[in-house]
Amino acid sequence: MTQREFDIVLYGATGFVGKLTAHYLATAGGDARIALAGRSQEKLLAVREQLGDNAASWQLITADASDPSSLNAMAARTQVVVTTVGPYTKYGLPLVAACAAAGTDYADLTGEVNFIRDSIDEYHKQAIDTGARIVHSCGFDSVPSDLTVFALYRRAEQDGEGQLGDTNLVVRSFAGGVSGGTVASMMEVLNAASSDPEARRVMTDPYTLSPDRAAEPELGAQRDIRWRRGREIAPELDGYWTGAFVMAAANTRIVRRSNALLDYAYGRRFEYAEQMSVGKSIAAPVAAAMMTGGNAAVMAVGSRLFNRLPRKVLERIAPKPGTGPSERTQEKGHYTVETYTTTTTGARYRAVMSQQGDPGYKATSVLLGECGLALALDRDKLSDLHGVLTPAAAMGDALMARFPGAGVKLETTRLN
């Protein structure tokens, strides 16, 4: 890529998660050349004034999703665009188009499977031709999922223990709120599915993000909504109960796409699922069943009837995009996920990833910021893939090298 004016442009810098990401980049960005972008020059200036001396020289760019020419001009000036402007189904594709055309790398926070599928269908080939990396799902959705599996693959490869087989992520602890942007994204997904049978089919296919659906192995039903005893996943979880994890439908498809993009490096018999632990108490099986049943009902009913609900009422009761909890609440948040696998030689491994900070806000801003910095500054550590990618396929090794300095813990352990 020819030299660009900026290393990173943060688009959506005046939104709630955008501001958090700007603060993180101001502390962790070092000498990176960064600019802030959004619809209002006045609001951008107010954000920059809150970031301290490190950001005093950052330039401000006015750009709007409704004005493709402004997005094209922005993308042409930078190596990487990091965007927090969602729901991506409504606002995202024009920016993907601009980056794919300009050969500019891109990172977002989407968990909207239909949007990612549209991005692949419309811009994957062009991004390959121009050398752009379009990387979706660079926050809590789906970096912990994608990178714990990638770390297990690297560890098994290093030990010479074959490929990954049955692999399961378990959310062991989680404290934090659901962001307004995440709720808005989920509403867009359900609205699309209930309005369009094809969108509904895309949601239910476990390999819907595959680069070549016909090449995927037929491994039977791979349910996203599960109620399981912990010991069915791993002996270390004996006594625990697990239920459906709300973002499994998006995360599992990202992980399966990573495997395909990496030429099935995880294995042709690789199976992946996600669950959330509800503990060992006498009430745990009931709690797990209720969690799973609730998720199943929302998906089954919402994917068919959501568009019949009064939209204005839903928007009034849902948390608003651009809003979020207090700084104190964000700091108290945290998560820990454990991913277990058994390889084709019978070796068992566990990857543990944890982070302090509300997963949907503080932690996500760190993960998105590190993805942007990896794309911009660690280009010698990136994969040689281009097109519409996943975090692991684009920058798995670079991110694992960056995590310790960002306060993100990721460790692998052999269990037998």
Coordinates of C-alpha atoms in Angstrom, one line a residue, residues 135-402:
V135 CA -12.4 -7.5 9.2
H136 CA -15.8 -7.8 10.9
S137 CA -16.6 -8.6 14.6
C138 CA -13.5 -7.0 16.3
G139 CA -15.0 -6.5 19.8
F140 CA -16.3 -8.9 22.5
D141 CA -18.2 -10.2 19.5
S142 CA -16.2 -12.2 18.3
V143 CA -12.6 -11.8 19.3
P144 CA -12.6 -14.0 22.5
S145 CA -14.3 -16.8 20.5
D146 CA -12.1 -16.4 17.4
L147 CA -8.8 -16.0 19.2
T148 CA -9.2 -18.7 21.8
V149 CA -9.8 -21.2 19.1
F150 CA -6.9 -19.8 17.1
A151 CA -4.6 -20.1 20.2
L152 CA -5.6 -23.7 20.6
Y153 CA -4.8 -24.4 17.0
R154 CA -1.4 -22.8 17.3
R155 CA -0.7 -24.8 20.6
A156 CA -1.7 -28.1 19.0
E157 CA 0.3 -27.3 15.9
Q158 CA 3.4 -26.5 18.1
D159 CA 3.0 -29.7 20.1
G160 CA 2.4 -31.8 16.9
E161 CA -0.9 -33.1 18.3
G162 CA -3.0 -33.0 15.1
Q163 CA -6.0 -30.9 14.3
L164 CA -8.9 -29.7 16.4
G165 CA -12.0 -31.8 16.8
D166 CA -14.9 -31.1 19.2
T167 CA -14.3 -27.6 20.5
N168 CA -16.5 -25.7 23.0
L169 CA -16.4 -22.2 24.5
V170 CA -17.9 -21.7 27.9
V171 CA -18.5 -18.2 29.3
R172 CA -17.4 -18.8 33.0
S173 CA -17.9 -15.3 34.3
F174 CA -19.5 -12.2 32.9
A175 CA -20.3 -8.8 34.6
G176 CA -21.6 -5.9 32.5
G177 CA -24.5 -4.5 30.6
V178 CA -25.7 -5.0 27.0
S179 CA -24.9 -1.9 25.0
G180 CA -27.6 0.1 23.2
G181 CA -25.7 -0.6 19.9
T182 CA -25.8 -4.3 20.5
V183 CA -29.6 -4.2 21.2
A184 CA -30.1 -2.1 18.0
S185 CA -28.1 -4.6 16.0
M186 CA -30.1 -7.6 17.3
M187 CA -33.3 -5.7 16.5
E188 CA -32.1 -5.2 12.9
V189 CA -31.2 -8.9 12.6
L190 CA -34.6 -10.0 13.8
N191 CA -36.4 -7.5 11.7
A192 CA -34.6 -8.7 8.6
A193 CA -35.2 -12.3 9.3
S194 CA -38.9 -11.8 10.0
S195 CA -39.3 -9.8 6.8
D196 CA -37.3 -12.0 4.4
P197 CA -37.3 -15.8 4.3
E198 CA -33.8 -15.8 2.7
A199 CA -32.5 -13.7 5.6
R200 CA -34.0 -16.2 8.0
R201 CA -32.3 -19.1 6.1
V202 CA -29.0 -17.2 6.4
M203 CA -29.4 -17.0 10.1
T204 CA -30.0 -20.7 10.6
D205 CA -27.3 -22.1 8.4
P206 CA -24.2 -22.9 10.6
Y207 CA -21.9 -22.3 7.7
T208 CA -23.7 -19.2 6.3
L209 CA -20.4 -17.2 6.3
S210 CA -18.4 -19.9 4.6
P211 CA -16.4 -18.8 1.5
D212 CA -17.5 -22.0 -0.2
R213 CA -20.6 -23.6 1.4
A214 CA -20.4 -26.7 -0.8
A215 CA -16.9 -27.4 0.5
E216 CA -17.9 -27.5 4.2
P217 CA -18.1 -31.0 5.9
E218 CA -21.5 -32.4 6.8
L219 CA -21.2 -32.9 10.5
G220 CA -24.9 -33.1 11.3
A221 CA -26.9 -30.6 13.5
Q222 CA -24.7 -27.9 15.1
R223 CA -27.2 -26.2 17.4
D224 CA -26.4 -22.7 18.6
I225 CA -28.9 -23.0 21.6
R226 CA -27.9 -25.7 24.0
W227 CA -28.6 -26.9 27.5
R228 CA -25.8 -29.1 28.7
R229 CA -24.1 -30.6 31.8
G230 CA -20.6 -29.3 32.1
R231 CA -19.1 -32.8 32.1
E232 CA -20.5 -33.3 28.6
I233 CA -18.1 -30.5 27.5
A234 CA -15.0 -31.3 29.7
P235 CA -14.3 -33.3 32.9
E236 CA -13.0 -30.1 34.5
L237 CA -16.6 -28.8 34.4
D238 CA -18.2 -31.7 36.3
G239 CA -21.0 -30.4 38.4
Y240 CA -21.6 -27.3 36.4
W241 CA -24.6 -26.6 34.1
T242 CA -24.5 -24.5 31.0
G243 CA -27.1 -22.8 28.9
A244 CA -27.4 -20.9 25.7
F245 CA -25.0 -18.0 25.2
V246 CA -26.8 -15.1 23.6
M247 CA -24.2 -14.3 20.9
A248 CA -23.4 -17.9 20.0
A249 CA -25.2 -17.6 16.6
A250 CA -22.9 -14.9 15.4
N251 CA -19.6 -16.1 17.1
T252 CA -19.8 -19.7 15.9
R253 CA -20.2 -18.6 12.3
I254 CA -17.2 -16.3 12.6
V255 CA -15.1 -19.1 14.0
R256 CA -16.2 -21.5 11.2
R257 CA -15.3 -18.9 8.6
S258 CA -11.9 -18.5 10.2
N259 CA -11.3 -22.3 9.7
A260 CA -12.3 -22.1 6.1
L261 CA -10.3 -19.0 5.3
L262 CA -7.2 -20.6 6.9
D263 CA -7.7 -23.6 4.5
Y264 CA -9.3 -25.7 7.2
A265 CA -6.2 -25.5 9.4
Y266 CA -8.3 -26.3 12.5
G267 CA -9.5 -29.5 10.8
R268 CA -12.1 -30.9 8.4
R269 CA -13.9 -32.5 11.4
F270 CA -13.7 -29.4 13.5
E271 CA -17.0 -28.8 15.4
Y272 CA -17.6 -25.6 17.5
A273 CA -20.3 -24.5 20.0
E274 CA -20.7 -21.9 22.7
Q275 CA -22.4 -22.1 26.1
M276 CA -22.6 -20.0 29.3
S277 CA -22.0 -21.5 32.7
V278 CA -24.7 -20.9 35.4
G279 CA -22.8 -22.6 38.2
K280 CA -23.3 -25.7 40.4
S281 CA -26.1 -24.8 42.7
I282 CA -29.3 -26.8 43.0
A283 CA -31.1 -24.2 40.9
A284 CA -28.4 -24.3 38.1
P285 CA -30.2 -26.8 35.9
V286 CA -33.4 -24.8 36.1
A287 CA -31.5 -21.6 35.4
A288 CA -29.8 -23.1 32.4
A289 CA -33.0 -24.5 31.0
M290 CA -34.7 -21.1 31.4
M291 CA -31.8 -19.3 29.7
T292 CA -31.8 -21.7 26.8
G293 CA -35.6 -21.7 26.5
G294 CA -35.7 -17.9 26.5
N295 CA -33.0 -17.7 23.8
A296 CA -34.8 -20.3 21.7
A297 CA -38.1 -18.5 22.0
V298 CA -36.7 -15.1 21.0
M299 CA -35.0 -16.6 18.0
A300 CA -37.9 -18.8 16.9
V301 CA -40.6 -16.3 17.4
G302 CA -38.6 -13.1 16.7
S303 CA -37.2 -14.4 13.4
R304 CA -40.8 -14.8 12.1
L305 CA -42.9 -12.2 13.9
F306 CA -40.5 -9.4 15.0
N307 CA -41.5 -7.1 12.1
R308 CA -45.1 -7.2 13.3
L309 CA -44.3 -5.6 16.6
P310 CA -44.7 -1.8 17.1
R311 CA -41.2 -0.5 16.3
K312 CA -41.6 2.8 18.1
V313 CA -42.5 1.1 21.3
L314 CA -39.5 -1.3 21.1
E315 CA -37.2 1.6 20.4
R316 CA -38.6 3.5 23.4
I317 CA -38.0 0.7 25.9
A318 CA -34.6 -0.5 24.5
P319 CA -31.3 1.1 25.6
K320 CA -30.4 3.8 23.0
P321 CA -27.4 3.5 20.7
G322 CA -24.8 5.9 21.9
T323 CA -25.7 5.5 25.6
G324 CA -24.0 3.4 28.2
P325 CA -23.2 2.9 31.9
S326 CA -21.1 5.1 34.2
E327 CA -17.3 4.8 34.2
R328 CA -17.4 3.1 37.6
T329 CA -19.8 0.5 36.3
Q330 CA -17.6 -0.1 33.2
E331 CA -14.5 -0.5 35.3
K332 CA -16.2 -3.1 37.6
G333 CA -17.2 -5.2 34.6
H334 CA -15.2 -8.3 33.4
Y335 CA -15.4 -11.6 31.6
T336 CA -13.6 -14.9 31.5
V337 CA -14.1 -17.5 28.7
E338 CA -12.7 -21.0 28.6
T339 CA -12.5 -22.9 25.3
Y340 CA -11.9 -26.7 25.4
T341 CA -10.8 -28.9 22.6
T342 CA -9.8 -32.5 21.9
T343 CA -7.5 -33.0 18.9
T344 CA -7.3 -35.8 16.4
T345 CA -4.6 -37.5 18.5
G346 CA -6.6 -37.4 21.7
A347 CA -4.8 -34.5 23.3
R348 CA -7.0 -32.1 25.3
Y349 CA -6.3 -28.4 25.7
R350 CA -8.0 -25.4 27.3
A351 CA -7.6 -21.7 26.3
V352 CA -8.6 -19.1 28.9
M353 CA -9.2 -15.5 27.9
S354 CA -10.1 -12.8 30.4
Q355 CA -10.3 -9.0 30.6
Q356 CA -11.3 -6.4 33.1
G357 CA -13.9 -3.9 32.0
D358 CA -17.5 -4.1 30.9
P359 CA -17.5 -6.6 27.9
G360 CA -19.9 -4.6 25.8
Y361 CA -18.2 -1.2 26.4
K362 CA -14.8 -0.9 28.0
A363 CA -13.4 -4.3 27.0
T364 CA -14.8 -4.0 23.5
S365 CA -13.1 -0.6 23.0
V366 CA -9.8 -2.1 23.9
L367 CA -10.2 -5.1 21.6
L368 CA -11.3 -2.9 18.7
G369 CA -8.5 -0.4 19.3
E370 CA -5.9 -3.3 19.3
C371 CA -7.4 -4.7 16.1
G372 CA -7.0 -1.2 14.5
L373 CA -3.4 -0.9 15.7
A374 CA -2.5 -4.4 14.6
L375 CA -3.8 -3.7 11.1
A376 CA -2.0 -0.4 10.9
L377 CA 1.3 -1.0 12.7
D378 CA 1.9 -4.8 12.6
R379 CA 1.7 -5.4 8.9
D380 CA 4.6 -7.8 9.0
K381 CA 2.7 -10.1 11.4
L382 CA -0.6 -10.1 9.5
S383 CA -1.6 -13.0 7.3
D384 CA -1.3 -12.7 3.5
L385 CA -5.1 -13.0 3.1
H386 CA -7.2 -10.2 1.8
G387 CA -10.9 -9.8 1.3
V388 CA -13.7 -10.0 3.9
L389 CA -11.9 -11.7 6.8
T390 CA -12.2 -12.5 10.5
P391 CA -10.0 -11.4 13.3
A392 CA -8.2 -14.7 13.5
A393 CA -7.7 -15.1 9.8
A394 CA -6.5 -11.5 9.3
M395 CA -4.3 -11.0 12.4
G396 CA -4.4 -13.9 14.8
D397 CA -0.7 -13.9 15.5
A398 CA -0.5 -10.1 15.7
L399 CA -3.3 -9.9 18.2
M400 CA -1.9 -12.6 20.4
A401 CA 1.4 -10.7 20.5
R402 CA -0.5 -7.5 21.4

